[in-house]
CSV table of C-alpha atoms in Angstrom, one decimal:
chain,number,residue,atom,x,y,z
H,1,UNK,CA,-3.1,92.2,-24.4
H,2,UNK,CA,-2.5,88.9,-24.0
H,3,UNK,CA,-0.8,86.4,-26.8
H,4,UNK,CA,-1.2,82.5,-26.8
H,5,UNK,CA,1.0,80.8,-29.6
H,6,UNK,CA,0.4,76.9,-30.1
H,7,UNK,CA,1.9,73.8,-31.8
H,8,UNK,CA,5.0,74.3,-33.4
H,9,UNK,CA,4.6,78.2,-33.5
H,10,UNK,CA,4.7,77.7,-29.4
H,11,UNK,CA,7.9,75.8,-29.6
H,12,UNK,CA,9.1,78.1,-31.9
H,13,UNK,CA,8.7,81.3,-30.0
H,14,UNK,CA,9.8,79.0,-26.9
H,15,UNK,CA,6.4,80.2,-24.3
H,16,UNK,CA,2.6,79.3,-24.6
H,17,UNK,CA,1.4,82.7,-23.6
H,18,UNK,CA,2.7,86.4,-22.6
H,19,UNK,CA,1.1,89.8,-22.4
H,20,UNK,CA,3.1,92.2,-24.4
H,21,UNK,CA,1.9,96.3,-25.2
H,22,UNK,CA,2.4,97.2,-29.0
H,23,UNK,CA,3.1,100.4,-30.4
H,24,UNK,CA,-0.7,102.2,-31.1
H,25,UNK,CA,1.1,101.9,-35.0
H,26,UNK,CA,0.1,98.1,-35.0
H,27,UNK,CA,-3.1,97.7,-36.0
H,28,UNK,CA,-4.1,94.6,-37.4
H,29,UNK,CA,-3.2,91.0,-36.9
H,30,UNK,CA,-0.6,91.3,-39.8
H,31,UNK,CA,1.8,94.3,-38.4
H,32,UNK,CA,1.2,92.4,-35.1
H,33,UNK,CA,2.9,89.7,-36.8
H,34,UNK,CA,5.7,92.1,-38.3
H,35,UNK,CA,6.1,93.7,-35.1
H,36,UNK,CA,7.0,90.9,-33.1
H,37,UNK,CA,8.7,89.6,-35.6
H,38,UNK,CA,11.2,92.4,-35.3
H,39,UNK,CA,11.9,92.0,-31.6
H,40,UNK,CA,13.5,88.9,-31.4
H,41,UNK,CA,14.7,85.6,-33.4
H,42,UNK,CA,12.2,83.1,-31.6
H,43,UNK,CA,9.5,85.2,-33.0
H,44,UNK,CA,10.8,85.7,-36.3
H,45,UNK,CA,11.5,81.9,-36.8
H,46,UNK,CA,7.8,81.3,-35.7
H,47,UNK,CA,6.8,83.9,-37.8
H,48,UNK,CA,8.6,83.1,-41.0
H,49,UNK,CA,6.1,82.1,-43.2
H,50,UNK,CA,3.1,84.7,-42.0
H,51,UNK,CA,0.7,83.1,-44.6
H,52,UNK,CA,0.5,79.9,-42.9
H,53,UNK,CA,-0.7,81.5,-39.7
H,54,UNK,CA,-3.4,81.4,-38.7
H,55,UNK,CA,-4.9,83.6,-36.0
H,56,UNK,CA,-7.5,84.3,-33.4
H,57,UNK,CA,-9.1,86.9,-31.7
H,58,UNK,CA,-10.9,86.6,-28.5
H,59,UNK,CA,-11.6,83.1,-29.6
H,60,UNK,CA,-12.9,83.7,-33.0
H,61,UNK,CA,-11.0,83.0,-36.4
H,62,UNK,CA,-9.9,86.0,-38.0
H,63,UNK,CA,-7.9,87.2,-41.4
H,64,UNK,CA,-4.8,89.0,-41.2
H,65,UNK,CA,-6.2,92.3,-42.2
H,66,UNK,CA,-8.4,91.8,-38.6
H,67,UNK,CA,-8.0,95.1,-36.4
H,68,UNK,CA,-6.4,94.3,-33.1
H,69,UNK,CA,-7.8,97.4,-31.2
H,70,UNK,CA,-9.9,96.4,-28.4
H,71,UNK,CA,-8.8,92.4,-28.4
H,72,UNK,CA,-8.4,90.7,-24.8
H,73,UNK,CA,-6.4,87.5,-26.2
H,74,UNK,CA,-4.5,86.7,-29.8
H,75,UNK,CA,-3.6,83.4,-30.8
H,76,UNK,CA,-1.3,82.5,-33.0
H,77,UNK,CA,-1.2,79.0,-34.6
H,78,UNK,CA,-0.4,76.8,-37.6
H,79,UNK,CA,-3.0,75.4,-39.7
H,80,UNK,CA,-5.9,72.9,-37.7
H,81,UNK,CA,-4.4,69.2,-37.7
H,82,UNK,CA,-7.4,67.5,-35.3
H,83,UNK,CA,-10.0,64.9,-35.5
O,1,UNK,CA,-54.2,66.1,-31.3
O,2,UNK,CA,-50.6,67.5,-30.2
O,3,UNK,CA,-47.4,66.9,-31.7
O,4,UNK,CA,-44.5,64.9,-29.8
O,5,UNK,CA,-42.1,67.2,-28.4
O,6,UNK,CA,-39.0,67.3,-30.0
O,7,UNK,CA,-35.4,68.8,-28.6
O,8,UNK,CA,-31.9,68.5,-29.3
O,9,UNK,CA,-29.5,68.0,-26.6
O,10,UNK,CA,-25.9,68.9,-27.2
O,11,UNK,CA,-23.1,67.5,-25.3
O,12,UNK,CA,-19.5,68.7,-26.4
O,13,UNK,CA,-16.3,67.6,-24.1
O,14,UNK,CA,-12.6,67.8,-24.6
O,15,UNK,CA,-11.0,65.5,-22.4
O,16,UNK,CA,-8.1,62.8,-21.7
O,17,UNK,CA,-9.7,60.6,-20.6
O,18,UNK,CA,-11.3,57.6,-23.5
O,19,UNK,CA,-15.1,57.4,-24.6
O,20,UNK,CA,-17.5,54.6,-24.4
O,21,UNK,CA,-19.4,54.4,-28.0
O,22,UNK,CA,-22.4,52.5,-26.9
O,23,UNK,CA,-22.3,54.3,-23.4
O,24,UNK,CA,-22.7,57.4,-25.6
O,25,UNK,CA,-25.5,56.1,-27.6
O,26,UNK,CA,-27.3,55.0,-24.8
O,27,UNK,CA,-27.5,58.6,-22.8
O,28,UNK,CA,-28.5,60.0,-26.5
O,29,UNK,CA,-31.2,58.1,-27.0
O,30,UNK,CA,-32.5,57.1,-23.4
O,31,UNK,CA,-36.3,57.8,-23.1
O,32,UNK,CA,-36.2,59.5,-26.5
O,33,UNK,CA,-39.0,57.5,-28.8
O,34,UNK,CA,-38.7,60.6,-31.8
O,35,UNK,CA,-35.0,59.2,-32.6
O,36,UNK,CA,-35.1,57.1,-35.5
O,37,UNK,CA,-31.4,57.5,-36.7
O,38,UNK,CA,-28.0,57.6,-34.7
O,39,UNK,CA,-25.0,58.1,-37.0
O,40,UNK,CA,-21.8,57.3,-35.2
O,41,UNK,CA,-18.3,58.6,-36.6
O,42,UNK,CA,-15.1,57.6,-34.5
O,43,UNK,CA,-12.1,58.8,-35.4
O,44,UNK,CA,-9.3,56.4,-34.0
O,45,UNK,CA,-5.4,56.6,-34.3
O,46,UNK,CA,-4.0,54.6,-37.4
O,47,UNK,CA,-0.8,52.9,-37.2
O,48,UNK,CA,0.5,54.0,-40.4
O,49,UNK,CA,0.9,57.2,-42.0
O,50,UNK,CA,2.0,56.9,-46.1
O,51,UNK,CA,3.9,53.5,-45.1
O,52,UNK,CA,5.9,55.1,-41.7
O,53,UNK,CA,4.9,53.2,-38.8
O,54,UNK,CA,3.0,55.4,-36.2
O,55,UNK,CA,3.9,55.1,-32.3
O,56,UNK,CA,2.2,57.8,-31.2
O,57,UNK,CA,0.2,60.5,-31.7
O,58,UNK,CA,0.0,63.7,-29.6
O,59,UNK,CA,-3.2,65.7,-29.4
O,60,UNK,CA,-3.1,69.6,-28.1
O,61,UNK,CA,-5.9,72.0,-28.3
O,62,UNK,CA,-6.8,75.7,-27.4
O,63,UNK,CA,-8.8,75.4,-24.2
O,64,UNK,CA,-11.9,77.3,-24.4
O,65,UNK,CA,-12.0,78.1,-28.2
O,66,UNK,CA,-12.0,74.5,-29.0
O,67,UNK,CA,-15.1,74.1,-26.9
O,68,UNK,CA,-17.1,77.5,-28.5
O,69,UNK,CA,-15.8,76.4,-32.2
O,70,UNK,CA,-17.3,73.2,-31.8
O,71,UNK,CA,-20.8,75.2,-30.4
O,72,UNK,CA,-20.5,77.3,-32.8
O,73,UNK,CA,-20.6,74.2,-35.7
O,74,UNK,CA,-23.0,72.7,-33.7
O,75,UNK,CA,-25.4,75.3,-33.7
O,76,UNK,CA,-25.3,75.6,-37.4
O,77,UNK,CA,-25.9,71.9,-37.9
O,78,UNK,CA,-29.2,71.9,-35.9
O,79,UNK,CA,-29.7,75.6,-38.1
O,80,UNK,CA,-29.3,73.1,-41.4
O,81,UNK,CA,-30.7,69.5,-40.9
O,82,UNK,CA,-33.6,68.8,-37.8
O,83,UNK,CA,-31.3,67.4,-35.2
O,84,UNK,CA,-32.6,65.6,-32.2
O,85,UNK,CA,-29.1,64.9,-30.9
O,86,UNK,CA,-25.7,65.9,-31.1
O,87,UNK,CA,-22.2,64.7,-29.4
O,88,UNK,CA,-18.7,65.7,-29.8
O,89,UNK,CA,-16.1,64.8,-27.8
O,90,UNK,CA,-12.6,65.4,-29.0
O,91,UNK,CA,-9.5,63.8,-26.8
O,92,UNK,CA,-6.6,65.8,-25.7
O,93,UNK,CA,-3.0,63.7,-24.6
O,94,UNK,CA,-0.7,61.3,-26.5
O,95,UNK,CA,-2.7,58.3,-28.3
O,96,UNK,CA,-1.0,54.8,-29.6
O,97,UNK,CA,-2.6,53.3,-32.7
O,98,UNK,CA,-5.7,51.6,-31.8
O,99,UNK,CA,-6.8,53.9,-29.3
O,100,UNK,CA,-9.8,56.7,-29.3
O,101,UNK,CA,-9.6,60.0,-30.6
O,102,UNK,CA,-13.1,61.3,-31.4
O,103,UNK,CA,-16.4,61.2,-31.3
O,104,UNK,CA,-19.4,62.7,-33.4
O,105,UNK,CA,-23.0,61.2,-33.0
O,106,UNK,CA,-25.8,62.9,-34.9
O,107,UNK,CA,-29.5,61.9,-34.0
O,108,UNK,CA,-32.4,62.5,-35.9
O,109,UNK,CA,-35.8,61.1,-36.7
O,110,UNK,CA,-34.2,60.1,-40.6
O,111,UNK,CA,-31.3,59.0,-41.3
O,112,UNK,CA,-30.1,61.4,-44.1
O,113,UNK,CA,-30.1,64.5,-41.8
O,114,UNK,CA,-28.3,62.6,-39.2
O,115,UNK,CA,-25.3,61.1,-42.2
O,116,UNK,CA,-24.8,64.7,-43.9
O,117,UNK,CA,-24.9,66.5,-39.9
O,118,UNK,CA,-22.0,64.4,-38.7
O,119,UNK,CA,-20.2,64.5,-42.1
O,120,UNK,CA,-20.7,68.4,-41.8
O,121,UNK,CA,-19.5,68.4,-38.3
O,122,UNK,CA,-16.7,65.8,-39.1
O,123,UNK,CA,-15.4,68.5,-41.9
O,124,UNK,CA,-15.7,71.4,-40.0
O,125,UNK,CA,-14.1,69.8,-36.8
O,126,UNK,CA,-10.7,69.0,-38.7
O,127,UNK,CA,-10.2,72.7,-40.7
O,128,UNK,CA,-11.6,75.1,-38.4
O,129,UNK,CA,-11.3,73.6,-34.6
O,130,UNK,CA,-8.3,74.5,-32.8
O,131,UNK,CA,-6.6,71.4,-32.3
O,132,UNK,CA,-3.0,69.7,-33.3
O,133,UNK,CA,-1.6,66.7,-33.8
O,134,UNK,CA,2.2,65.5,-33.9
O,135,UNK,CA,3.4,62.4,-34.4
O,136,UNK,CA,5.9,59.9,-33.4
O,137,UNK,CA,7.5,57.8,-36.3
O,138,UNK,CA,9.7,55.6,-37.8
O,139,UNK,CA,11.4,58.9,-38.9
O,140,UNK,CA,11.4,60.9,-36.4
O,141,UNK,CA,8.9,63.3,-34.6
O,142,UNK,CA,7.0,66.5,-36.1
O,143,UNK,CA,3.5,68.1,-36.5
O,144,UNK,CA,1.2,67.0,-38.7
O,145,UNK,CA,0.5,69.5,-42.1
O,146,UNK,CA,-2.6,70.2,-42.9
O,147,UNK,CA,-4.1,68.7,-45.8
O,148,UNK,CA,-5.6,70.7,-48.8
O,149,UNK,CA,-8.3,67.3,-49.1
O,150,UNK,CA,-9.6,68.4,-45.4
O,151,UNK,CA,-10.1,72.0,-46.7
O,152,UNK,CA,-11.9,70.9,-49.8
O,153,UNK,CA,-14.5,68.6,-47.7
O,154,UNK,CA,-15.3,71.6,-45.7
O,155,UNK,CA,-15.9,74.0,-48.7
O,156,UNK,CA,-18.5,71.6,-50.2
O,157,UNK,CA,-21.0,73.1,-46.8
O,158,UNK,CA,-20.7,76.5,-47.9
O,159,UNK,CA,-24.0,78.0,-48.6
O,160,UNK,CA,-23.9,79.6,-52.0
């Protein structure tokens, strides 16, 4: 699946977008957080507050107990700053 | 006898480029004659931010979902109030106080439905579409925090 990360949860992870294949044991939005996470530094810096991320899937807001299967795109970002 | 016929265009852009208010107005309302009410809501980049001087402010959006969010809030204001109009166009790029960053016009035959549409869209626009500011100050550079007051403002539209 594909993963786009933006504002400062883009700088921290260091790339706007990546596909990446999790373990079929991550199933929701949250272990997807945990899981990547564990796999390097960047992500766990971006990561290190998971409540203030917010996420969306296939470009729809979703909660962190949201079920990953079947997504095309994630997005990870902080809180919405605009208008 | 029959009754005028009434629709509701929608125009929603993201773009770098600025925005002419009364150019806006204008293609909203050109050979309309059921419009009795345009509410206009700019948003426009201050040049001070709790007493630090601003320089700059940088704008970055999710292409794509910022564009069906928007829709999305939109479609439920011409659901809640009777709409003949709607435009949003949110900039993207980096803004110096005193320039444009958005736009909301709300058209309607009355003016309350077209005050409490933009208001609604104006809420909805700052909590729930996908854009992010950061800004360039006295005291150095960072992105903008959310504020609990924006998140409030949005809750009052809930349908109970």
């Amino acid at each position: 699946m594909k993963v786009k990360y933006f504002a400062w949860v883009r700088e921290r992870v260091g790339k706007a977008e990546e596909t990446i294949e999790p373990p079929a044991t991550v199933r929701t939005v949250e272990e997807l957080i945990a899981w990547l996470s564990s796999q390097s530094e960047a992500y766990a810096y971006a990561f290190e507050k998971p409540k203030v991320i917010r996420a969306a899937i296939d470009h729809a807001h979703v909660k962190s107990d949201a079920a990953i299967s079947g997504a095309r795109e994630i997005a990870f970002f902080p809180p919405m700053t605009g208008g | 006898m029959t009754s005028p016929v009434t629709t509701c265009p929608v125009t929603i852009r993201i773009q770098e480029d600025d925005f002419d208010v009364a150019r806006e107005i204008a293609l909203l309302t050109k050979s309309r004659t059921d419009i009795g009410a345009v509410v206009t809501f700019s948003g426009i980049c201050r040049g001070d931010e709790d007493s630090a001087k601003i320089a700059a402010l940088t704008l970055e959006h999710y292409p794509g979902m910022a564009e069906e969010e928007i829709k999305r809030h939109v479609d439920e204001a011409i659901s809640r109030w009777p709409l003949n109009g709607v435009t949003v166009i949110h900039r993207v790029g980096r803004f110096v106080p005193g320039q444009n960053i958005v736009l909301v016009l709300t058209a309607s035959q009355h003016r309350q439905a077209a005050f409490q549409a933009a208001e609604f869209l104006m809420d909805y626009l700052k909590t729930s579409a996908p854009f992010w500011k950061k800004e360039e100050s006295e005291s150095g550079t960072g992105w903008v925090e959310a504020q609990a007051r924006d998140d409030e403002a949005a809750a009052r539209w809930t349908k109970s």
